[in-house]
């Protein structure tokens, strides 16, 4: 689910923990290609129960202010 309003997206990313793969990619995140723990959770962006991983497991555009877990 793509969120056009960047302030709304920032709020969801900062207030949540889990994100599904579709929402992460749709909103500009990139994977490092590494192995990360995934589990069935409610996505912080779309709210659906999907296979998710941590928001900080993704590389996000700098303007969103989300650091990669290993940064």
PDB file of C-alpha atoms in Angstrom:
ATOM      1  CA  UNK A   1       0.000   0.000   0.000  1.00  0.00           C
ATOM      2  CA  UNK A   2       1.604   3.221  -1.205  1.00  0.00           C
ATOM      3  CA  UNK A   3       1.111   6.230   1.072  1.00  0.00           C
ATOM      4  CA  UNK A   4       1.417   9.502  -0.844  1.00  0.00           C
ATOM      5  CA  UNK A   5       1.382  11.779   2.234  1.00  0.00           C
ATOM      6  CA  UNK A   6       4.984  11.635   3.476  1.00  0.00           C
ATOM      7  CA  UNK A   7       4.073  12.932   6.948  1.00  0.00           C
ATOM      8  CA  UNK A   8       1.497  10.164   7.365  1.00  0.00           C
ATOM      9  CA  UNK A   9       4.044   7.593   6.193  1.00  0.00           C
ATOM     10  CA  UNK A  10       6.669   8.920   8.633  1.00  0.00           C
ATOM     11  CA  UNK A  11       4.137   8.696  11.475  1.00  0.00           C
ATOM     12  CA  UNK A  12       3.255   5.083  10.638  1.00  0.00           C
ATOM     13  CA  UNK A  13       6.910   4.065  10.291  1.00  0.00           C
ATOM     14  CA  UNK A  14       7.972   5.731  13.546  1.00  0.00           C
ATOM     15  CA  UNK A  15       4.940   4.444  15.458  1.00  0.00           C
ATOM     16  CA  UNK A  16       5.105   0.866  14.263  1.00  0.00           C
ATOM     17  CA  UNK A  17       7.477  -2.054  14.272  1.00  0.00           C
ATOM     18  CA  UNK A  18       6.412  -4.559  11.592  1.00  0.00           C
ATOM     19  CA  UNK A  19       5.931  -3.961   7.878  1.00  0.00           C
ATOM     20  CA  UNK A  20       4.959  -6.334   5.100  1.00  0.00           C
ATOM     21  CA  UNK A  21       7.152  -6.699   2.038  1.00  0.00           C
ATOM     22  CA  UNK A  22       4.636  -5.072  -0.325  1.00  0.00           C
ATOM     23  CA  UNK A  23       4.227  -1.934   1.817  1.00  0.00           C
ATOM     24  CA  UNK A  24       7.971  -1.594   2.335  1.00  0.00           C
ATOM     25  CA  UNK A  25       8.732  -1.814  -1.385  1.00  0.00           C
ATOM     26  CA  UNK A  26       5.742   0.325  -2.403  1.00  0.00           C
ATOM     27  CA  UNK A  27       6.996   3.121  -0.135  1.00  0.00           C
ATOM     28  CA  UNK A  28      10.587   3.166  -1.340  1.00  0.00           C
ATOM     29  CA  UNK A  29      12.417   0.732   0.955  1.00  0.00           C
ATOM     30  CA  UNK A  30      15.179  -1.485  -0.365  1.00  0.00           C
ATOM     31  CA  UNK A  31      16.344  -4.802   1.027  1.00  0.00           C
ATOM     32  CA  UNK A  32      19.983  -5.537   1.736  1.00  0.00           C
ATOM     33  CA  UNK A  33      19.359  -9.075   0.479  1.00  0.00           C
ATOM     34  CA  UNK A  34      20.311 -10.539   3.841  1.00  0.00           C
ATOM     35  CA  UNK A  35      18.420 -13.036   5.920  1.00  0.00           C
ATOM     36  CA  UNK A  36      16.051 -11.413   8.421  1.00  0.00           C
ATOM     37  CA  UNK A  37      13.472 -12.901  10.758  1.00  0.00           C
ATOM     38  CA  UNK A  38       9.961 -12.814   9.327  1.00  0.00           C
ATOM     39  CA  UNK A  39       6.688 -13.621  11.039  1.00  0.00           C
ATOM     40  CA  UNK A  40       2.961 -13.223  10.587  1.00  0.00           C
ATOM     41  CA  UNK A  41       2.043  -9.823  12.063  1.00  0.00           C
ATOM     42  CA  UNK A  42      -0.253  -6.850  11.527  1.00  0.00           C
ATOM     43  CA  UNK A  43       1.562  -4.517   9.129  1.00  0.00           C
ATOM     44  CA  UNK A  44       2.057  -1.018  10.577  1.00  0.00           C
ATOM     45  CA  UNK A  45       1.198   0.543   7.197  1.00  0.00           C
ATOM     46  CA  UNK A  46      -1.709  -1.432   5.695  1.00  0.00           C
ATOM     47  CA  UNK A  47      -2.937  -3.016   8.944  1.00  0.00           C
ATOM     48  CA  UNK A  48      -3.336  -6.442   7.359  1.00  0.00           C
ATOM     49  CA  UNK A  49      -2.082  -9.691   8.886  1.00  0.00           C
ATOM     50  CA  UNK A  50       0.786 -10.595   6.545  1.00  0.00           C
ATOM     51  CA  UNK A  51       4.315 -11.936   6.587  1.00  0.00           C
ATOM     52  CA  UNK A  52       6.350  -9.022   7.940  1.00  0.00           C
ATOM     53  CA  UNK A  53       9.745  -8.108   9.253  1.00  0.00           C
ATOM     54  CA  UNK A  54      11.022  -5.137  11.244  1.00  0.00           C
ATOM     55  CA  UNK A  55      10.745  -1.681   9.676  1.00  0.00           C
ATOM     56  CA  UNK A  56      14.435  -1.197  10.509  1.00  0.00           C
ATOM     57  CA  UNK A  57      15.414  -4.278   8.473  1.00  0.00           C
ATOM     58  CA  UNK A  58      14.900  -2.157   5.336  1.00  0.00           C
ATOM     59  CA  UNK A  59      16.972   0.641   3.819  1.00  0.00           C
ATOM     60  CA  UNK A  60      14.668   3.690   3.598  1.00  0.00           C
ATOM     61  CA  UNK A  61      15.073   6.958   1.688  1.00  0.00           C
ATOM     62  CA  UNK A  62      16.939   9.415   3.967  1.00  0.00           C
ATOM     63  CA  UNK A  63      14.051  11.921   4.005  1.00  0.00           C
ATOM     64  CA  UNK A  64      11.859   9.436   5.907  1.00  0.00           C
ATOM     65  CA  UNK A  65      14.277   9.391   8.845  1.00  0.00           C
ATOM     66  CA  UNK A  66      14.218   5.622   9.415  1.00  0.00           C
ATOM     67  CA  UNK A  67      17.635   4.163  10.121  1.00  0.00           C
ATOM     68  CA  UNK A  68      18.654   0.730   8.937  1.00  0.00           C
ATOM     69  CA  UNK A  69      19.099  -1.602  11.918  1.00  0.00           C
ATOM     70  CA  UNK A  70      22.873  -1.916  11.317  1.00  0.00           C
ATOM     71  CA  UNK A  71      23.538   1.819  10.763  1.00  0.00           C
TER      72      UNK A  71
END
